[in-house]
mmCIF file of C-alpha atoms in Angstrom:
data_model
loop_
_atom_site.group_PDB
_atom_site.id
_atom_site.type_symbol
_atom_site.label_atom_id
_atom_site.label_comp_id
_atom_site.label_asym_id
_atom_site.label_seq_id
_atom_site.Cartn_x
_atom_site.Cartn_y
_atom_site.Cartn_z
ATOM 1 C CA MET A 1 1.841 10.337 14.139
ATOM 2 C CA PHE A 2 0.304 6.499 13.937
ATOM 3 C CA LYS A 3 0.757 6.585 9.966
ATOM 4 C CA LEU A 4 4.814 7.100 10.238
ATOM 5 C CA LEU A 5 4.681 3.414 12.437
ATOM 6 C CA TRP A 6 3.261 1.800 9.841
ATOM 7 C CA SER A 7 5.336 3.214 7.047
ATOM 8 C CA PHE A 8 7.968 2.102 9.682
ATOM 9 C CA ILE A 9 6.951 -0.766 9.683
ATOM 10 C CA LEU A 10 6.107 -2.357 6.599
ATOM 11 C CA ILE A 11 9.363 -0.088 4.440
ATOM 12 C CA ILE A 12 12.914 -2.321 4.642
ATOM 13 C CA PRO A 13 15.293 -1.229 5.872
ATOM 14 C CA LEU A 14 17.974 -1.788 2.790
ATOM 15 C CA SER A 15 21.414 -1.662 4.242
ATOM 16 C CA CYS A 16 24.245 -2.122 1.976
ATOM 17 C CA VAL A 17 22.044 -1.883 -0.898
ATOM 18 C CA SER A 18 21.861 0.585 -3.811
ATOM 19 C CA ALA A 19 19.310 3.092 -2.712
ATOM 20 C CA GLN A 20 16.729 4.291 -4.569
ATOM 21 C CA SER A 21 15.974 7.829 -5.444
ATOM 22 C CA SER A 22 13.729 9.503 -2.545
ATOM 23 C CA GLU A 23 11.049 10.919 -5.557
ATOM 24 C CA THR A 24 8.830 7.414 -6.679
ATOM 25 C CA SER A 25 9.609 7.289 -10.527
ATOM 26 C CA VAL A 26 6.884 6.146 -12.822
ATOM 27 C CA ASP A 27 7.369 5.963 -16.366
ATOM 28 C CA LEU A 28 5.653 4.621 -19.393
ATOM 29 C CA LEU A 29 7.524 2.484 -22.046
ATOM 30 C CA GLU A 30 5.760 1.438 -24.409
ATOM 31 C CA ASN A 31 2.834 -1.386 -22.862
ATOM 32 C CA THR A 32 4.459 -1.196 -19.429
ATOM 33 C CA VAL A 33 4.965 1.055 -16.786
ATOM 34 C CA VAL A 34 8.186 1.208 -14.903
ATOM 35 C CA TYR A 35 7.575 1.926 -10.795
ATOM 36 C CA ARG A 36 10.769 2.867 -8.574
ATOM 37 C CA GLY A 37 10.871 3.415 -5.019
ATOM 38 C CA GLU A 38 8.683 4.112 -2.027
ATOM 39 C CA LEU A 39 5.002 3.398 -2.738
ATOM 40 C CA SER A 40 3.027 6.536 -2.534
ATOM 41 C CA PRO A 41 -0.169 7.834 -3.290
ATOM 42 C CA SER A 42 1.181 10.317 -6.124
ATOM 43 C CA ALA A 43 3.283 7.784 -7.681
ATOM 44 C CA ASN A 44 -0.252 5.666 -7.591
ATOM 45 C CA GLN A 45 -2.161 8.448 -9.089
ATOM 46 C CA LYS A 46 0.510 8.340 -12.031
ATOM 47 C CA LEU A 47 0.007 5.458 -12.594
ATOM 48 C CA LEU A 48 -4.031 5.717 -13.044
ATOM 49 C CA SER A 49 -3.725 8.571 -15.642
ATOM 50 C CA LEU A 50 -1.405 6.692 -17.431
ATOM 51 C CA LEU A 51 -3.537 3.296 -16.832
ATOM 52 C CA LYS A 52 -6.494 5.878 -18.396
ATOM 53 C CA ASN A 53 -4.587 8.234 -20.686
ATOM 54 C CA GLY A 54 -1.287 6.610 -21.978
ATOM 55 C CA GLU A 55 -1.399 6.324 -25.933
ATOM 56 C CA ASN A 56 -0.488 2.923 -25.056
ATOM 57 C CA LYS A 57 -2.749 0.207 -23.632
ATOM 58 C CA VAL A 58 -0.457 -0.794 -19.773
ATOM 59 C CA GLU A 59 -0.502 -4.483 -19.793
ATOM 60 C CA TRP A 60 2.748 -5.262 -16.927
ATOM 61 C CA LEU A 61 3.520 -3.284 -14.232
ATOM 62 C CA SER A 62 7.411 -3.491 -13.642
ATOM 63 C CA ILE A 63 8.258 -2.577 -9.993
ATOM 64 C CA THR A 64 11.158 -2.102 -7.396
ATOM 65 C CA SER A 65 10.381 -1.365 -4.370
ATOM 66 C CA LYS A 66 10.430 -1.941 -0.896
ATOM 67 C CA GLY A 67 7.350 -0.805 0.652
ATOM 68 C CA GLY A 68 5.301 1.563 1.858
ATOM 69 C CA GLU A 69 2.630 2.271 4.256
ATOM 70 C CA ILE A 70 0.056 -0.423 3.828
ATOM 71 C CA ASN A 71 -3.263 1.912 2.315
ATOM 72 C CA ASP A 72 -1.273 2.979 -0.725
ATOM 73 C CA GLY A 73 0.053 -0.643 -1.357
ATOM 74 C CA MET A 74 -3.329 -1.730 -1.086
ATOM 75 C CA GLU A 75 -4.509 0.513 -3.871
ATOM 76 C CA LEU A 76 -1.775 -0.076 -5.595
ATOM 77 C CA GLY A 77 -2.595 -3.619 -5.676
ATOM 78 C CA ASP A 78 -6.122 -2.250 -6.198
ATOM 79 C CA LEU A 79 -4.823 -1.059 -9.925
ATOM 80 C CA VAL A 80 -3.159 -4.207 -10.619
ATOM 81 C CA TYR A 81 -6.118 -6.406 -10.079
ATOM 82 C CA ASP A 82 -8.799 -3.736 -11.482
ATOM 83 C CA TYR A 83 -6.533 -3.057 -14.833
ATOM 84 C CA ASP A 84 -5.349 -7.048 -14.772
ATOM 85 C CA LEU A 85 -1.692 -5.781 -14.632
ATOM 86 C CA LYS A 86 1.183 -8.889 -14.711
ATOM 87 C CA VAL A 87 3.546 -7.335 -12.357
ATOM 88 C CA GLU A 88 7.182 -7.341 -13.548
ATOM 89 C CA VAL A 89 10.256 -8.383 -10.563
ATOM 90 C CA ASN A 90 13.681 -7.879 -12.263
ATOM 91 C CA ASP A 91 15.712 -6.901 -8.536
ATOM 92 C CA TYR A 92 13.110 -6.653 -5.515
ATOM 93 C CA CYS A 93 9.419 -5.984 -3.790
ATOM 94 C CA LEU A 94 9.125 -6.240 -0.923
ATOM 95 C CA SER A 95 6.571 -5.860 2.691
ATOM 96 C CA SER A 96 3.616 -3.542 1.064
ATOM 97 C CA CYS A 97 5.127 -4.358 -2.621
ATOM 98 C CA ALA A 98 5.133 -8.123 -2.174
ATOM 99 C CA ASN A 99 2.177 -8.262 0.079
ATOM 100 C CA TYR A 100 -0.818 -6.189 -1.800
ATOM 101 C CA VAL A 101 1.326 -6.073 -5.307
ATOM 102 C CA PHE A 102 2.444 -8.902 -6.472
ATOM 103 C CA SER A 103 0.140 -11.118 -4.813
ATOM 104 C CA ALA A 104 -2.848 -8.999 -6.480
ATOM 105 C CA ALA A 105 -1.276 -10.152 -9.912
ATOM 106 C CA ASN A 106 -2.673 -13.186 -12.172
ATOM 107 C CA HIS A 107 0.576 -13.405 -13.938
ATOM 108 C CA HIS A 108 4.292 -12.730 -12.726
ATOM 109 C CA ARG A 109 7.510 -12.405 -14.508
ATOM 110 C CA ILE A 110 10.587 -12.265 -12.222
ATOM 111 C CA SER A 111 14.774 -12.887 -12.477
ATOM 112 C CA ASN A 112 16.185 -15.219 -11.435
ATOM 113 C CA HIS A 113 17.126 -13.509 -8.377
ATOM 114 C CA ALA A 114 14.236 -11.752 -8.352
ATOM 115 C CA LEU A 115 13.048 -11.306 -4.644
ATOM 116 C CA ILE A 116 9.808 -11.389 -3.303
ATOM 117 C CA GLY A 117 10.646 -10.372 0.832
ATOM 118 C CA PHE A 118 7.302 -10.541 2.879
ATOM 119 C CA HIS A 119 7.665 -8.357 6.860
ATOM 120 C CA GLY A 120 4.065 -8.348 8.093
ATOM 121 C CA GLY A 121 0.585 -6.809 7.764
ATOM 122 C CA THR A 122 -1.836 -5.272 9.541
ATOM 123 C CA THR A 123 -2.345 -8.354 12.165
ATOM 124 C CA GLY A 124 0.912 -9.793 14.406
ATOM 125 C CA MET A 125 2.766 -6.231 14.901
ATOM 126 C CA GLU A 126 1.048 -5.721 19.104
ATOM 127 C CA LYS A 127 4.954 -6.021 19.953
ATOM 128 C CA GLU A 128 5.795 -2.876 17.371
ATOM 129 C CA ILE A 129 2.636 -0.793 18.488
ATOM 130 C CA THR A 130 3.399 -1.603 22.011
ATOM 131 C CA SER A 131 6.762 -0.500 22.114
ATOM 132 C CA PHE A 132 6.738 2.074 19.444
ATOM 133 C CA ILE A 133 3.774 3.771 21.885
ATOM 134 C CA LYS A 134 6.381 3.174 25.011
ATOM 135 C CA GLY A 135 9.026 5.121 23.640
ATOM 136 C CA LEU A 136 6.726 7.903 22.960
ATOM 137 C CA PRO A 137 6.731 11.037 25.625
ATOM 138 C CA GLU A 138 4.009 10.265 28.218
ATOM 139 C CA GLU A 139 1.674 13.155 27.152
ATOM 140 C CA GLU A 140 1.566 11.381 23.669
ATOM 141 C CA GLN A 141 1.195 7.991 24.890
ATOM 142 C CA GLU A 142 -2.907 7.843 25.267
ATOM 143 C CA SER A 143 -3.591 10.331 22.178
ATOM 144 C CA THR A 144 -1.460 8.149 20.312
ATOM 145 C CA LYS A 145 -3.146 5.225 20.976
ATOM 146 C CA GLN A 146 -6.071 5.748 20.377
ATOM 147 C CA ASN A 147 -5.496 7.115 16.375
ATOM 148 C CA LEU A 148 -3.278 4.036 16.308
ATOM 149 C CA GLU A 149 -6.991 1.665 17.494
ATOM 150 C CA LYS A 150 -8.488 3.759 15.029
ATOM 151 C CA TYR A 151 -6.592 3.044 11.704
ATOM 152 C CA MET A 152 -5.659 -0.769 12.800
ATOM 153 C CA LYS A 153 -9.188 -1.202 12.854
ATOM 154 C CA SER A 154 -10.271 0.690 10.014
ATOM 155 C CA ALA A 155 -6.451 -1.143 8.597
ATOM 156 C CA ILE A 156 -7.461 -4.684 9.342
ATOM 157 C CA VAL A 157 -10.649 -4.422 7.689
ATOM 158 C CA ARG A 158 -9.412 -3.329 4.178
ATOM 159 C CA GLU A 159 -6.835 -6.071 4.306
ATOM 160 C CA ARG A 160 -9.366 -8.390 4.679
ATOM 161 C CA LYS A 161 -11.655 -7.489 2.451
ATOM 162 C CA PHE A 162 -8.366 -7.085 -0.076
ATOM 163 C CA PHE A 163 -7.543 -10.364 0.257
ATOM 164 C CA GLU A 164 -11.051 -12.097 -0.374
ATOM 165 C CA LYS A 165 -11.033 -9.837 -2.883
ATOM 166 C CA ILE A 166 -8.106 -11.170 -5.066
ATOM 167 C CA GLY A 167 -8.475 -14.210 -3.929
ATOM 168 C CA VAL A 168 -5.223 -14.689 -1.686
ATOM 169 C CA ASP A 169 -4.580 -16.795 1.736
ATOM 170 C CA GLN A 170 -4.210 -13.456 3.898
ATOM 171 C CA GLN A 171 -1.651 -15.564 6.000
ATOM 172 C CA ILE A 172 0.815 -14.590 3.274
ATOM 173 C CA THR A 173 1.606 -11.444 5.568
ATOM 174 C CA THR A 174 2.087 -13.412 8.815
ATOM 175 C CA LEU A 175 3.042 -17.130 7.957
ATOM 176 C CA GLY A 176 7.010 -15.435 8.870
ATOM 177 C CA GLN A 177 5.643 -14.369 12.470
ATOM 178 C CA SER A 178 5.305 -18.071 13.958
ATOM 179 C CA PRO A 179 7.106 -18.924 16.936
ATOM 180 C CA LYS A 180 9.072 -21.492 15.342
ATOM 181 C CA TYR A 181 10.963 -18.410 13.220
ATOM 182 C CA ASP A 182 11.808 -16.742 16.335
ATOM 183 C CA GLU A 183 15.304 -18.302 16.031
ATOM 184 C CA PHE A 184 15.700 -15.723 12.414
ATOM 185 C CA VAL A 185 14.070 -12.803 13.879
ATOM 186 C CA GLU A 186 15.795 -12.126 16.644
ATOM 187 C CA LYS A 187 18.822 -11.699 14.663
ATOM 188 C CA GLU A 188 18.703 -7.846 13.767
ATOM 189 C CA ASP A 189 20.748 -8.532 9.753
ATOM 190 C CA PHE A 190 16.629 -11.094 8.792
ATOM 191 C CA VAL A 191 14.200 -8.588 8.183
ATOM 192 C CA GLY A 192 11.639 -10.306 6.030
ATOM 193 C CA TRP A 193 10.637 -13.767 5.036
ATOM 194 C CA TYR A 194 10.819 -15.392 1.182
ATOM 195 C CA TYR A 195 8.346 -18.230 -0.082
ATOM 196 C CA SER A 196 9.405 -20.469 -2.840
ATOM 197 C CA LEU A 197 7.392 -20.594 -5.956
ATOM 198 C CA GLU A 198 5.700 -23.804 -4.551
ATOM 199 C CA GLY A 199 4.600 -21.806 -1.226
ATOM 200 C CA LEU A 200 3.862 -18.744 -3.185
ATOM 201 C CA ALA A 201 1.034 -21.022 -5.507
ATOM 202 C CA ALA A 202 -0.166 -22.375 -2.540
ATOM 203 C CA LEU A 203 -0.917 -19.565 -0.952
ATOM 204 C CA GLY A 204 -2.871 -18.440 -4.075
ATOM 205 C CA VAL A 205 -0.205 -16.414 -6.016
ATOM 206 C CA SER A 206 0.164 -18.767 -9.361
ATOM 207 C CA ASN A 207 2.490 -17.718 -12.681
ATOM 208 C CA VAL A 208 5.146 -17.255 -11.939
ATOM 209 C CA ASP A 209 7.685 -17.345 -14.356
ATOM 210 C CA VAL A 210 11.522 -17.136 -14.116
ATOM 211 C CA VAL A 211 14.369 -15.517 -16.668
ATOM 212 C CA ASN A 212 16.264 -17.871 -17.300
ATOM 213 C CA PRO A 213 15.711 -20.557 -14.780
ATOM 214 C CA PRO A 214 15.580 -21.887 -11.839
ATOM 215 C CA TRP A 215 15.385 -18.848 -9.205
ATOM 216 C CA VAL A 216 17.631 -19.128 -6.457
ATOM 217 C CA TYR A 217 17.248 -17.171 -3.435
ATOM 218 C CA GLN A 218 20.173 -14.084 -2.521
ATOM 219 C CA HIS A 219 20.657 -11.936 0.574
ATOM 220 C CA LEU A 220 20.065 -8.482 -0.715
ATOM 221 C CA SER A 221 23.204 -7.621 1.303
ATOM 222 C CA GLU A 222 25.041 -9.259 4.413
ATOM 223 C CA LYS A 223 23.169 -6.266 6.944
ATOM 224 C CA THR A 224 19.591 -7.616 4.496
ATOM 225 C CA LYS A 225 18.700 -11.474 5.005
ATOM 226 C CA PHE A 226 15.834 -13.047 4.356
ATOM 227 C CA PHE A 227 14.356 -16.470 5.333
ATOM 228 C CA GLU A 228 12.858 -19.268 3.548
ATOM 229 C CA VAL A 229 9.005 -20.361 5.286
ATOM 230 C CA LYS A 230 7.319 -23.587 4.377
ATOM 231 C CA VAL A 231 4.017 -23.694 3.627
ATOM 232 C CA GLY A 232 2.288 -26.893 4.418
ATOM 233 C CA GLY A 233 4.215 -30.139 3.472
ATOM 234 C CA ILE A 234 5.924 -28.146 0.686
#
């Protein structure tokens, strides 16, 4: 039950956007693994198999994903970091994909309309968790609360260590939850936030090459929008 909550929180609903296949695809094309769909243990395992046993050395991970469960995201991020994979985003990399996969790479390549969209991490989700628990049948609330507390304790520690490992500011997952952005958060069509390339660099995510620059933010749809979060004075 509690894992379903985090899957909900860290997968962004893509209204009016071309639907991904229900099953994540992971394919090797020369030196690039193309990963399309929700982050999942089986897809991550297939990538690991290609890294270890593929005929060609894998240098790039080209990913299109709306996110997934946080531990699956950090598992994929660990692979990106440990194997020094370069990450390519042609369309979108959202939520857990942005938090843990895009952030983990030392080199990136994006299209001039690609969206790296954030939606929260292991911290700052108290309201969502409380609301989720209150929506359950009364007899399930206490056990779910206990399970969630155990799950959260482990996930929070893992996320802190993950960002220390990759050298990225963990606040990248929470800055959009600042009260100054409440006007966007309260609007149903805004589902998360993004940073400028300069903002990403200030948080530790640098070396982002844009194909046919400049990069310009575009809504995924009229019902799936992101607002910009400023970093420091940038």
